CSV table of C-alpha atoms in Angstrom, one decimal:
chain,number,residue,atom,x,y,z
A,25,MET,CA,35.4,51.7,-158.6
A,26,SER,CA,38.1,53.1,-156.2
A,27,ALA,CA,41.4,54.2,-156.8
A,28,GLU,CA,44.4,54.1,-154.4
A,29,THR,CA,46.6,57.7,-154.3
A,30,HIS,CA,50.2,58.1,-153.1
A,31,LEU,CA,51.5,61.7,-152.7
A,32,PHE,CA,55.1,62.1,-152.6
A,33,PRO,CA,57.5,65.2,-152.5
A,34,CYS,CA,59.5,66.3,-155.7
A,35,ARG,CA,61.8,69.0,-156.5
A,36,SER,CA,62.3,71.7,-153.8
A,37,ASP,CA,59.1,73.0,-153.7
A,38,ASN,CA,56.5,70.9,-155.0
A,39,PHE,CA,54.6,67.5,-154.7
A,40,GLY,CA,53.7,64.5,-157.2
A,41,VAL,CA,51.1,62.0,-157.4
A,42,LEU,CA,50.5,58.5,-158.3
A,43,VAL,CA,47.1,57.4,-158.9
A,44,ARG,CA,46.5,53.6,-159.2
A,45,ASP,CA,43.5,51.3,-160.5
A,46,PRO,CA,43.5,48.3,-157.6
A,47,ALA,CA,41.4,46.0,-160.0
A,48,THR,CA,44.0,46.6,-163.0
A,49,GLY,CA,47.2,47.6,-161.6
A,50,ARG,CA,47.6,50.4,-163.7
A,51,THR,CA,49.4,53.4,-162.3
A,52,ALA,CA,49.7,56.8,-163.6
A,53,ALA,CA,51.7,59.7,-162.5
A,54,ILE,CA,50.3,62.6,-163.0
A,55,ASP,CA,53.0,64.9,-164.5
A,56,ALA,CA,56.6,63.5,-164.2
A,57,PRO,CA,58.4,66.7,-162.4
A,58,GLU,CA,61.8,64.6,-161.8
A,59,THR,CA,62.7,61.1,-162.7
A,60,GLU,CA,63.9,59.9,-159.2
A,61,ALA,CA,61.2,61.4,-157.1
A,62,VAL,CA,58.7,59.2,-159.5
A,63,GLU,CA,61.0,56.3,-159.3
A,64,ARG,CA,61.3,56.4,-155.3
A,65,ALA,CA,57.5,56.9,-154.8
A,66,LEU,CA,56.8,53.6,-157.3
A,67,GLN,CA,59.5,51.4,-155.2
A,68,ALA,CA,57.7,52.6,-151.9
A,69,THR,CA,54.4,51.6,-153.1
A,70,GLY,CA,55.4,48.4,-155.2
A,71,TRP,CA,53.5,49.8,-158.2
A,72,THR,CA,54.7,50.0,-161.6
A,73,LEU,CA,54.2,53.0,-163.8
A,74,THR,CA,52.1,52.5,-166.9
A,75,ASP,CA,50.9,56.0,-167.9
A,76,ILE,CA,52.2,59.3,-167.1
A,77,LEU,CA,48.9,62.0,-167.4
A,78,VAL,CA,50.6,65.4,-168.2
A,79,THR,CA,48.4,68.6,-167.4
A,80,HIS,CA,50.3,71.3,-169.2
A,81,HIS,CA,53.8,71.8,-170.7
A,82,HIS,CA,56.0,73.6,-168.2
A,83,ALA,CA,59.4,72.2,-167.2
A,84,ASP,CA,58.4,71.2,-163.4
A,85,HIS,CA,55.4,68.8,-165.0
A,86,THR,CA,57.7,67.3,-167.8
A,87,ASP,CA,61.3,67.0,-167.0
A,88,GLY,CA,61.3,63.4,-166.2
A,89,ILE,CA,59.0,62.2,-169.1
A,90,LEU,CA,61.4,60.8,-171.2
A,91,ALA,CA,63.5,58.9,-168.9
A,92,LEU,CA,60.6,57.4,-167.5
A,93,LYS,CA,58.8,56.5,-170.5
A,94,ASP,CA,62.1,54.9,-171.8
A,95,LYS,CA,62.3,52.7,-168.5
A,96,TYR,CA,58.8,51.9,-168.0
A,97,LYS,CA,57.3,51.9,-171.6
A,98,CYS,CA,54.8,53.9,-170.3
A,99,ARG,CA,52.0,55.7,-172.3
A,100,VAL,CA,52.2,59.5,-172.1
A,101,VAL,CA,49.0,61.4,-172.5
A,102,ALA,CA,49.0,65.1,-172.6
A,103,PRO,CA,46.6,68.2,-173.9
A,104,ALA,CA,46.3,68.5,-177.2
A,105,ALA,CA,46.9,71.9,-177.4
A,106,GLU,CA,50.1,71.9,-176.0
A,107,ALA,CA,51.3,68.2,-177.5
A,108,GLN,CA,54.1,69.9,-179.5
A,109,LYS,CA,55.7,71.1,-176.4
A,110,ILE,CA,55.8,67.9,-174.5
A,111,PRO,CA,58.3,65.3,-175.1
A,112,GLY,CA,57.1,61.9,-175.7
A,113,VAL,CA,53.7,62.2,-176.4
A,114,ASP,CA,51.5,58.8,-177.3
A,115,GLU,CA,48.2,60.0,-177.2
A,116,THR,CA,46.2,63.6,-176.7
A,117,VAL,CA,43.2,64.7,-175.1
A,118,ARG,CA,40.9,67.5,-175.4
A,119,GLU,CA,37.7,69.2,-173.3
A,120,GLY,CA,34.7,67.3,-173.7
């Protein structure tokens, strides 16, 4: 199975990534640094956000989570060890 990726600028000094499974259409944002940049990337690709995969709790990775979750009703997956620091978490993951 192959995945489609879309790299896009966000904030003044960072990039965001969308990853899409073409077979199912499921699309994940790797982190949600800012709402507007993620939405522009979704509009540019025509993809619909289904998941946010959070790498860690810093604001430049989490600021857009709640607004995106509210608009797209997407699932938020985050590291279990940091889940208390991340807004809107639905599922957690651990090593292994």
